[in-house]
Short mmCIF file of C-alpha atoms and ligand atoms in Angstrom, two decimals:
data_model
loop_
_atom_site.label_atom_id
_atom_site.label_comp_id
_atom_site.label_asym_id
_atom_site.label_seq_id
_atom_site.Cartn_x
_atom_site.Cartn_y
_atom_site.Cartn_z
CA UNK A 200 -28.23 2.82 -1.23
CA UNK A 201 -26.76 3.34 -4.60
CA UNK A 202 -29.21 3.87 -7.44
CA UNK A 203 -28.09 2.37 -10.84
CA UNK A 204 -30.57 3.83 -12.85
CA UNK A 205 -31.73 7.65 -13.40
CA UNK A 206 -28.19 9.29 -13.19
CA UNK A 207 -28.29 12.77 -13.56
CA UNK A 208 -25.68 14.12 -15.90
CA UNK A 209 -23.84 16.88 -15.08
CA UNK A 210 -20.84 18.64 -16.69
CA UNK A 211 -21.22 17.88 -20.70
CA UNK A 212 -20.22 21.15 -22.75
CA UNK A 213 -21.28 22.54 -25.98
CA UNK A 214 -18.60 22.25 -28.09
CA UNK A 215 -17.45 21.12 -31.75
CA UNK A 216 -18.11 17.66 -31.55
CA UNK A 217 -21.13 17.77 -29.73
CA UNK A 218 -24.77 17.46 -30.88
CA UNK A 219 -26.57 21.32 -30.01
CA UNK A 220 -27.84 22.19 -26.94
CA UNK A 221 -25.20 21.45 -24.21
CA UNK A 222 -24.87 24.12 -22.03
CA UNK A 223 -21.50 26.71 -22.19
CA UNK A 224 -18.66 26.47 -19.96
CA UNK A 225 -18.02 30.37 -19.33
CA UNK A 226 -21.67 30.76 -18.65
CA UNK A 227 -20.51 28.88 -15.33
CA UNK A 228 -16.89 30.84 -14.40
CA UNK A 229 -17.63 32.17 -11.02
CA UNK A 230 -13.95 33.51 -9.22
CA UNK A 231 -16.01 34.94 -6.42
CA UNK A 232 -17.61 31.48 -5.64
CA UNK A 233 -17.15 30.22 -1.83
CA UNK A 234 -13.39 29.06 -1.16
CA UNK A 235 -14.07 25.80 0.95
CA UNK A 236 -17.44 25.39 -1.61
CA UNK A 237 -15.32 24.92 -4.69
CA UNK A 238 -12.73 22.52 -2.65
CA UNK A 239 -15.40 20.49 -1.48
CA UNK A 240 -17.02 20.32 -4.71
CA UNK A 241 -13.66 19.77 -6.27
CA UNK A 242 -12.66 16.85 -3.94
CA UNK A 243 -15.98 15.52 -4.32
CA UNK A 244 -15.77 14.99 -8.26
CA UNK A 245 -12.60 13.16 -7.74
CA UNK A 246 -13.85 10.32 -5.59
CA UNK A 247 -16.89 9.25 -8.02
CA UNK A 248 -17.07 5.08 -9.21
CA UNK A 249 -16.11 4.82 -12.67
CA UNK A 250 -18.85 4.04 -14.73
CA UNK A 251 -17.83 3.84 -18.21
CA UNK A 252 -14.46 4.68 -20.03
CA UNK A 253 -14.19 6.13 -23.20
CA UNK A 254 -12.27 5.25 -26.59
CA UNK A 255 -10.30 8.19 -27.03
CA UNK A 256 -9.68 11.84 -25.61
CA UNK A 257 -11.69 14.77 -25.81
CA UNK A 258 -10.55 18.08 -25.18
CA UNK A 259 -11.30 20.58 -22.76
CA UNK A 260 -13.38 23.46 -23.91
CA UNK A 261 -12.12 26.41 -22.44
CA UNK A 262 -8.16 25.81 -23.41
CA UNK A 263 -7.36 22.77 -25.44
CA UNK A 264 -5.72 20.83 -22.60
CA UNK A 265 -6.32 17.02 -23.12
CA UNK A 266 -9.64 15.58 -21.06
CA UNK A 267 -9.97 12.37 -19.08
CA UNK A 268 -12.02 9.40 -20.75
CA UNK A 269 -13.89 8.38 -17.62
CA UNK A 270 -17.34 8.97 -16.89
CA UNK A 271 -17.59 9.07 -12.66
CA UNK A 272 -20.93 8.22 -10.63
CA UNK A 273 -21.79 8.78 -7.26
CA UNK A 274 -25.26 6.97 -7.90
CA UNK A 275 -27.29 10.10 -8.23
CA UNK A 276 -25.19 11.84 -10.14
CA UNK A 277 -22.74 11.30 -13.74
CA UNK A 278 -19.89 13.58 -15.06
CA UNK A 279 -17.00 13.20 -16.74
CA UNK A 280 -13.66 12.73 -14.73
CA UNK A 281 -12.72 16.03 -16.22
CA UNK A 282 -15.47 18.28 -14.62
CA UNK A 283 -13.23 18.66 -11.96
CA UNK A 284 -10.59 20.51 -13.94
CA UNK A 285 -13.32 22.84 -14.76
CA UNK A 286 -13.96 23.90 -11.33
CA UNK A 287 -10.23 24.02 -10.10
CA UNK A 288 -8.61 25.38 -12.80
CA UNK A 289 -11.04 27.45 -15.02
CA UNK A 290 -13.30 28.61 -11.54
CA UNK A 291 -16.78 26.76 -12.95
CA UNK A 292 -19.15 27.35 -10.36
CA UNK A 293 -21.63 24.28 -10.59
CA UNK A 294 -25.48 24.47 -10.15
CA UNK A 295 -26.56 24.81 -6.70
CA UNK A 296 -28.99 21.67 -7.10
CA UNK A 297 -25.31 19.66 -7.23
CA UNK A 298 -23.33 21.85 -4.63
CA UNK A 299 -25.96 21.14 -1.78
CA UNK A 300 -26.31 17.22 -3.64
CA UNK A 301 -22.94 17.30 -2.65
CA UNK A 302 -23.26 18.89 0.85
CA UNK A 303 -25.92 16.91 1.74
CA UNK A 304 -24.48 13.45 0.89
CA UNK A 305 -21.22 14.49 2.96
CA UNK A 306 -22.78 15.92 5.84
CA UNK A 307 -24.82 12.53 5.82
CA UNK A 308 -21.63 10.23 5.50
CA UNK A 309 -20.04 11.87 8.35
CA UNK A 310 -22.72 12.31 11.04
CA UNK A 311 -24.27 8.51 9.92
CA UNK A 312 -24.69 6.36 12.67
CA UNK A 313 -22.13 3.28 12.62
CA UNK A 314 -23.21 -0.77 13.05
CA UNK A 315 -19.86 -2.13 14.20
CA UNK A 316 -21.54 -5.49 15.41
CA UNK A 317 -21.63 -7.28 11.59
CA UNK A 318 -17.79 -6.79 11.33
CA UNK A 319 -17.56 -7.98 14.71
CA UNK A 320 -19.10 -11.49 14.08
CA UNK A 321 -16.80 -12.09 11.04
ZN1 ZN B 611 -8.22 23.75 -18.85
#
């Protein structure tokens, strides 16, 4: 089930063009963070639903680079398309709360038990 309502946003930086209070980027950079954690967090952020897509770019905090202007969903879950560039190519380690989010929904895609018969009867 897919909740449409409730998202929890993730990945939104302080920065000049943002109202106070967002947290900052470095405050995040982990390089000693898990190998196969970061890559499955990384994949992860690529495969959200697109949700909304913005007028314009905004850039990315921690070098200038041009962002993305989608906002991605996995129903639980919003970030901007570009959180993923923050975790690949500036080493963001993301709250634990999301990396076992993450974990959890995987582990639960893969080992999910399969109904076959519906496609079957088509
Ligand atoms: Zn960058």
């Amino acid at each position: 089930m897919v909740r449409t309502s409730g998202l929890i946003l993730i990945g939104y930086w302080d920065g000049p063009n943002t109202t106070p209070g967002w947290p900052r980027p470095e405050r995040f950079v982990d390089t000693t963070w898990d190998v196969d954690d970061r890559d499955m967090v990384a994949d992860y952020l690529a495969r959200g639903h697109v949700v909304r897509a913005y007028m314009g770019y905004s850039d990315y905090r921690l070098c200038g680079e041009r962002n993305g202007t989608l906002e991605l969903t996995d129903g639980t879950f919003v970030w901007p398309e570009g959180l993923r560039h923050y975790v690949v190519e500036h080493t963001l380690r993301l709250p634990d709360r999301f990396v076992e989010h993450v974990r959890t929904r995987i582990e639960g895609l893969e080992t999910a038990a399969r109904d076959e018969e519906w496609w079957r009867t088509q």
